Tab-separated table of C-alpha atoms in Angstrom:
chain	number	residue	atom	x	y	z
A	212	ASP	CA	-26.289	2.841	-31.103
A	213	SER	CA	-23.067	4.448	-29.863
A	214	GLY	CA	-24.996	7.090	-27.908
A	215	VAL	CA	-26.909	4.466	-25.936
A	216	PHE	CA	-23.697	2.518	-25.324
A	217	GLY	CA	-21.986	5.641	-23.978
A	218	THR	CA	-24.945	6.559	-21.783
A	219	ILE	CA	-25.018	3.104	-20.202
A	220	TYR	CA	-21.284	3.242	-19.486
A	221	HIS	CA	-21.553	6.764	-18.007
A	222	ASN	CA	-24.489	5.811	-15.796
A	223	VAL	CA	-22.841	2.634	-14.527
A	224	MET	CA	-19.683	4.534	-13.557
A	225	ALA	CA	-21.832	7.116	-11.771
A	226	SER	CA	-23.768	4.397	-9.928
A	227	ILE	CA	-20.587	2.714	-8.725
A	228	TYR	CA	-18.994	5.853	-7.324
A	229	ASP	CA	-22.252	7.252	-5.962
A	230	SER	CA	-22.840	3.984	-4.104
A	231	MET	CA	-19.426	4.432	-2.448
A	232	LYS	CA	-20.459	7.923	-1.410
A	233	ASP	CA	-23.747	6.618	-0.016
A	234	LYS	CA	-21.941	3.958	1.998
A	235	TYR	CA	-18.731	5.697	3.102
A	236	GLY	CA	-19.329	9.391	2.396
A	237	TYR	CA	-18.954	12.348	4.714
A	238	ASP	CA	-19.668	16.084	4.573
A	239	SER	CA	-16.705	18.192	3.491
A	240	THR	CA	-15.843	21.567	4.992
A	241	GLU	CA	-17.746	23.114	2.062
A	242	GLY	CA	-20.868	21.198	3.022
A	243	GLU	CA	-20.658	18.838	0.067
A	244	ARG	CA	-21.043	15.078	0.379
A	245	VAL	CA	-17.801	13.391	-0.716
A	246	VAL	CA	-15.988	10.096	-0.211
A	247	ASN	CA	-12.333	9.147	0.099
A	248	VAL	CA	-11.963	6.335	-2.444
A	249	THR	CA	-9.290	3.815	-1.417
A	250	VAL	CA	-7.584	0.924	-3.160
A	251	SER	CA	-9.467	-1.587	-1.024
A	252	MET	CA	-12.829	-0.003	-1.907
A	253	LEU	CA	-12.042	-0.250	-5.598
A	254	ASP	CA	-10.849	-3.832	-5.214
A	255	GLU	CA	-14.146	-4.669	-3.534
A	256	VAL	CA	-16.064	-3.413	-6.577
A	257	ILE	CA	-13.709	-4.852	-9.199
A	258	THR	CA	-13.950	-8.349	-7.742
A	259	ASN	CA	-17.750	-8.207	-7.513
A	260	SER	CA	-18.550	-8.907	-11.162
A	261	GLU	CA	-22.156	-9.790	-10.396
A	262	GLN	CA	-22.832	-6.359	-8.907
A	263	ILE	CA	-21.277	-4.599	-11.894
A	264	MET	CA	-23.463	-6.659	-14.237
A	265	ARG	CA	-26.544	-5.765	-12.178
A	266	TYR	CA	-25.746	-2.078	-12.674
A	267	ILE	CA	-25.339	-2.690	-16.403
A	268	GLU	CA	-28.587	-4.664	-16.713
A	269	ARG	CA	-30.481	-1.955	-14.811
A	270	GLU	CA	-29.110	0.813	-17.028
A	271	PHE	CA	-29.708	-1.246	-20.158
A	272	ASN	CA	-33.325	-1.710	-19.063
A	273	THR	CA	-33.773	2.007	-18.397
A	274	VAL	CA	-31.830	3.536	-21.282
A	275	PHE	CA	-32.477	0.985	-24.051
A	276	TYR	CA	-35.921	-0.348	-23.141
A	277	HIS	CA	-37.092	2.868	-21.412
A	278	ALA	CA	-38.356	0.856	-18.453
A	279	HIS	CA	-38.946	2.269	-14.974
A	280	PRO	CA	-35.694	2.399	-12.941
A	281	ASP	CA	-37.227	0.115	-10.298
A	282	ALA	CA	-38.399	-2.486	-12.830
A	283	GLN	CA	-36.758	-5.882	-12.717
A	284	PRO	CA	-34.267	-5.936	-15.618
A	285	PRO	CA	-34.289	-9.001	-17.877
A	286	GLN	CA	-31.161	-11.023	-18.403
A	287	LEU	CA	-29.242	-9.746	-21.403
A	288	LYS	CA	-29.279	-12.106	-24.382
A	289	GLY	CA	-27.854	-12.263	-27.877
A	290	LYS	CA	-26.469	-8.987	-29.220
A	291	ASN	CA	-27.445	-7.151	-26.036
A	292	SER	CA	-25.405	-9.632	-24.016
A	293	ILE	CA	-22.340	-8.870	-26.150
A	294	ILE	CA	-22.870	-5.129	-25.678
A	295	GLY	CA	-23.391	-5.604	-21.950
A	296	HIS	CA	-20.172	-7.549	-21.544
A	297	THR	CA	-18.284	-4.942	-23.570
A	298	VAL	CA	-19.538	-2.250	-21.178
A	299	PHE	CA	-18.514	-4.524	-18.299
A	300	THR	CA	-14.979	-4.773	-19.679
A	301	TYR	CA	-14.694	-0.995	-20.109
A	302	VAL	CA	-16.030	-0.327	-16.609
A	303	LYS	CA	-13.661	-2.829	-15.023
A	304	GLN	CA	-10.655	-1.457	-16.911
A	305	THR	CA	-11.561	2.082	-15.830
A	306	LEU	CA	-11.820	1.044	-12.190
A	307	GLU	CA	-8.498	-0.769	-12.410
A	308	TYR	CA	-6.866	2.357	-13.826
A	309	ASP	CA	-8.322	4.434	-10.993
A	310	ARG	CA	-7.066	1.909	-8.454
A	311	ASP	CA	-3.561	1.637	-9.861
A	312	ASN	CA	-2.959	5.288	-10.765
A	313	CYS	CA	-5.260	7.516	-8.734
A	314	ALA	CA	-6.335	5.998	-5.402
A	315	PRO	CA	-6.670	7.250	-2.820
A	316	PHE	CA	-8.691	10.185	-4.125
A	317	ILE	CA	-11.665	12.240	-3.013
A	318	TYR	CA	-14.704	11.672	-5.188
A	319	HIS	CA	-17.095	14.605	-5.456
A	320	ALA	CA	-19.724	13.852	-8.057
A	321	SER	CA	-20.774	12.259	-11.310
A	322	GLU	CA	-22.964	14.007	-13.864
A	323	GLU	CA	-22.600	17.240	-11.885
A	324	ARG	CA	-24.984	19.785	-13.345
A	325	LEU	CA	-23.661	23.254	-14.005
A	326	GLY	CA	-26.554	25.466	-14.968
A	327	GLY	CA	-29.408	27.530	-13.714
A	328	ALA	CA	-27.943	30.989	-13.232
A	329	LEU	CA	-24.608	30.125	-14.848
A	330	PHE	CA	-23.603	32.984	-17.145
A	331	LEU	CA	-20.367	33.472	-19.033
A	332	PRO	CA	-19.668	37.233	-19.329
A	333	LEU	CA	-18.299	38.503	-22.651
A	334	LYS	CA	-16.177	41.564	-23.323
A	335	ASN	CA	-19.002	43.182	-25.297
A	336	GLY	CA	-21.206	43.199	-22.189
A	337	PHE	CA	-23.274	40.158	-23.137
A	338	ASN	CA	-23.812	37.336	-20.659
A	339	VAL	CA	-24.229	33.916	-22.266
A	340	ARG	CA	-26.163	31.343	-20.316
A	341	PHE	CA	-24.697	27.842	-20.239
A	342	LYS	CA	-25.690	24.429	-18.950
A	343	ALA	CA	-23.352	21.465	-18.716
A	344	PHE	CA	-23.104	18.050	-17.092
A	345	LEU	CA	-19.650	17.009	-15.918
A	346	ASP	CA	-19.043	13.268	-16.131
A	347	ARG	CA	-16.922	13.203	-12.983
A	348	VAL	CA	-15.278	15.567	-10.538
A	349	ASP	CA	-12.709	14.410	-7.983
A	350	TYR	CA	-9.592	15.501	-6.111
A	351	VAL	CA	-6.235	13.783	-6.540
A	352	HIS	CA	-3.430	15.270	-4.463
A	353	ASP	CA	-3.716	19.049	-4.942
A	354	SER	CA	-5.631	18.983	-8.231
A	355	LEU	CA	-9.353	19.044	-8.866
A	356	ARG	CA	-9.909	16.766	-11.838
A	357	ILE	CA	-12.688	17.319	-14.352
A	358	ILE	CA	-13.050	14.036	-16.208
A	359	ASP	CA	-14.890	13.527	-19.467
A	360	TYR	CA	-15.580	9.910	-20.410
A	361	LYS	CA	-15.360	9.070	-24.099
A	362	THR	CA	-16.345	5.684	-25.512
A	363	GLY	CA	-15.389	6.661	-29.077
A	364	THR	CA	-12.100	7.479	-30.757
A	365	ASP	CA	-11.971	11.188	-29.931
A	366	ALA	CA	-8.642	12.959	-30.329
A	367	VAL	CA	-7.038	14.187	-27.111
A	368	GLU	CA	-4.354	16.320	-28.730
A	369	ALA	CA	-4.372	19.676	-30.510
A	370	ALA	CA	-1.570	21.392	-32.396
A	371	SER	CA	-2.390	24.639	-30.593
A	372	VAL	CA	-5.187	26.360	-28.684
A	373	ASP	CA	-5.930	28.326	-31.853
A	374	ASP	CA	-6.612	25.079	-33.723
A	375	LEU	CA	-9.580	24.424	-31.434
A	376	PHE	CA	-11.292	27.454	-32.988
A	377	ASP	CA	-10.270	26.941	-36.636
A	378	ALA	CA	-13.595	26.782	-38.493
A	379	LYS	CA	-11.823	25.827	-41.729
A	380	ALA	CA	-10.176	22.727	-40.312
A	381	GLU	CA	-11.598	19.376	-41.436
A	382	LYS	CA	-11.171	17.886	-37.990
A	383	ILE	CA	-11.339	19.850	-34.760
A	384	PRO	CA	-10.430	18.098	-31.488
A	385	GLY	CA	-13.925	18.583	-30.108
A	386	ALA	CA	-13.306	16.542	-26.982
A	387	VAL	CA	-10.421	18.833	-25.983
A	388	MET	CA	-12.541	21.914	-26.688
A	389	GLN	CA	-15.358	20.449	-24.596
A	390	VAL	CA	-13.381	19.541	-21.487
A	391	LEU	CA	-11.670	22.944	-21.462
A	392	LEU	CA	-15.088	24.609	-21.658
A	393	TYR	CA	-16.139	22.523	-18.654
A	394	CYS	CA	-13.121	23.863	-16.770
A	395	LYS	CA	-14.074	27.447	-17.611
A	396	LEU	CA	-17.673	26.931	-16.539
A	397	TYR	CA	-16.563	25.234	-13.337
A	398	THR	CA	-14.498	28.280	-12.343
A	399	ILE	CA	-17.625	30.402	-12.778
A	400	ALA	CA	-19.845	28.010	-10.820
A	401	HIS	CA	-17.290	27.529	-8.015
A	402	PRO	CA	-15.213	30.720	-7.679
A	403	GLU	CA	-14.377	29.758	-4.097
A	404	ARG	CA	-12.227	26.811	-5.256
A	405	LYS	CA	-8.790	28.179	-6.049
A	406	CYS	CA	-7.004	24.875	-6.646
A	407	HIS	CA	-5.494	23.689	-9.913
A	408	ILE	CA	-8.088	22.269	-12.285
A	409	LEU	CA	-6.862	19.312	-14.314
A	410	PRO	CA	-8.851	18.533	-17.501
A	411	LEU	CA	-8.830	14.839	-18.362
A	412	ILE	CA	-10.359	12.670	-21.061
A	413	TYR	CA	-10.883	9.000	-20.247
A	414	ARG	CA	-10.911	7.288	-23.661
A	415	VAL	CA	-12.086	3.952	-22.361
A	416	ARG	CA	-11.290	2.079	-25.565
A	417	ARG	CA	-7.638	2.791	-24.795
A	418	ALA	CA	-7.915	1.344	-21.296
A	419	PHE	CA	-6.404	-1.889	-22.604
A	420	SER	CA	-3.117	-0.382	-23.789
A	421	ASP	CA	-1.789	3.172	-24.019
A	422	PHE	CA	-4.367	4.774	-21.742
A	423	VAL	CA	-3.189	8.309	-20.921
A	424	PRO	CA	-6.039	10.657	-19.915
A	425	ILE	CA	-3.994	13.872	-19.935
A	426	ILE	CA	-4.694	16.060	-22.971
A	427	LYS	CA	-1.871	17.556	-25.023
A	428	ILE	CA	-1.667	20.902	-26.767
A	429	ALA	CA	1.390	21.749	-28.889
A	430	ASN	CA	2.917	18.419	-27.796
A	431	THR	CA	2.818	19.560	-24.170
A	432	GLU	CA	0.753	17.911	-21.459
A	433	VAL	CA	-1.888	20.189	-19.983
A	434	VAL	CA	-1.406	19.539	-16.263
A	435	SER	CA	-3.515	22.536	-15.241
A	436	TYR	CA	-6.250	24.534	-16.917
A	437	ASN	CA	-4.115	27.588	-16.098
A	438	ASP	CA	-1.623	26.371	-18.727
A	439	VAL	CA	-4.026	27.344	-21.526
A	440	LYS	CA	-6.567	29.519	-19.731
A	441	GLU	CA	-5.566	32.939	-21.061
A	442	ARG	CA	-5.482	32.080	-24.768
A	443	TYR	CA	-8.448	29.692	-24.608
A	444	GLU	CA	-10.714	32.214	-22.904
A	445	GLU	CA	-9.598	34.989	-25.278
A	446	LEU	CA	-10.595	32.927	-28.330
A	447	LEU	CA	-13.778	31.618	-26.692
A	448	ASP	CA	-14.877	35.190	-26.007
A	449	LYS	CA	-14.091	36.200	-29.604
A	450	LEU	CA	-16.111	33.276	-30.968
A	451	LEU	CA	-19.161	33.963	-28.812
A	452	VAL	CA	-19.076	37.703	-29.490
A	453	GLU	CA	-19.093	36.934	-33.232
A	454	LEU	CA	-21.886	34.394	-32.812
A	455	PHE	CA	-24.191	36.963	-31.205
A	456	ASP	CA	-23.211	39.841	-33.486
A	457	GLU	CA	-26.349	40.619	-35.514
A	458	SER	CA	-24.274	42.376	-38.176
A	459	ILE	CA	-22.558	39.100	-39.090
A	460	PRO	CA	-24.912	36.768	-40.996
A	461	PHE	CA	-24.894	33.045	-40.474
A	462	SER	CA	-23.157	31.228	-43.307
A	463	GLN	CA	-22.761	27.614	-44.246
A	464	THR	CA	-19.449	25.990	-43.505
A	465	GLN	CA	-17.206	25.398	-46.486
A	466	VAL	CA	-16.011	22.144	-44.929
A	467	ILE	CA	-18.613	19.649	-46.141
A	468	GLN	CA	-17.285	17.002	-43.759
A	469	HIS	CA	-18.728	18.999	-40.854
A	470	CYS	CA	-22.238	18.440	-42.231
A	471	LYS	CA	-22.048	14.653	-42.349
A	472	TYR	CA	-23.600	14.049	-38.920
A	473	CYS	CA	-25.215	17.461	-38.400
A	474	ASP	CA	-28.809	17.333	-37.121
A	475	PHE	CA	-29.644	20.573	-38.918
A	476	LYS	CA	-28.356	19.950	-42.440
A	477	THR	CA	-31.893	19.538	-43.814
A	478	ILE	CA	-32.897	22.904	-42.361
A	479	CYS	CA	-30.024	24.747	-44.047
A	480	LYS	CA	-30.595	22.623	-47.202
A	481	ARG	CA	-27.038	21.312	-47.288
A	482	ASN	CA	-27.387	18.030	-49.189
């Protein structure tokens, strides 16, 4: 199951960086626990294959077998062993990329929850409540990076911001739409942070070759959320206003491809 695979990878990455924070972390001026991740710290993890596999076995036991987190995980065998070693390869490649291209950097959090009283105000006076979990948040140089891990083949390019909202398109770059929404929500949750926000997508399957986490819109690298903020937020507001407009009835999409993996297609009787 690709969802289970992705969850295990996400959780292992979180465990690795959170363990660094537990061991070397300090309180920032904002009162948040952070850690300055160095090349040597990453090398220490990368060369400790046994520890990485222990993280993987623990997450496999919890996510796949639904065992208690403190339960002794069994050794992976057969197909599960192949999956486990694939996760291991992806994790190691990700850490090597971070070491070679990012370190030193300040790690803030993994799976950071944005929610509770998080409301996105609309121009019609509505306030839409959101909840989101950010895969990773860190600082590199003068940019706060919001990283979304993807273990699939998600597109990281869009022809334009408008294309992200084109309901008639057969394929919408959902991963780009998602990480930009995270950026918007982060600015609401943390209005005190005025730095550049850099949206990134780590497509870990590409970690072996042309791994470039920066998204592109109109063939231009998005090096700051501010590059697309105005148009993106204008169209996001328009979409949400329409969604909550009681005078506009819900209608089935005309793009049948969108229904292929939809959890609700039986409810709307789209066969």
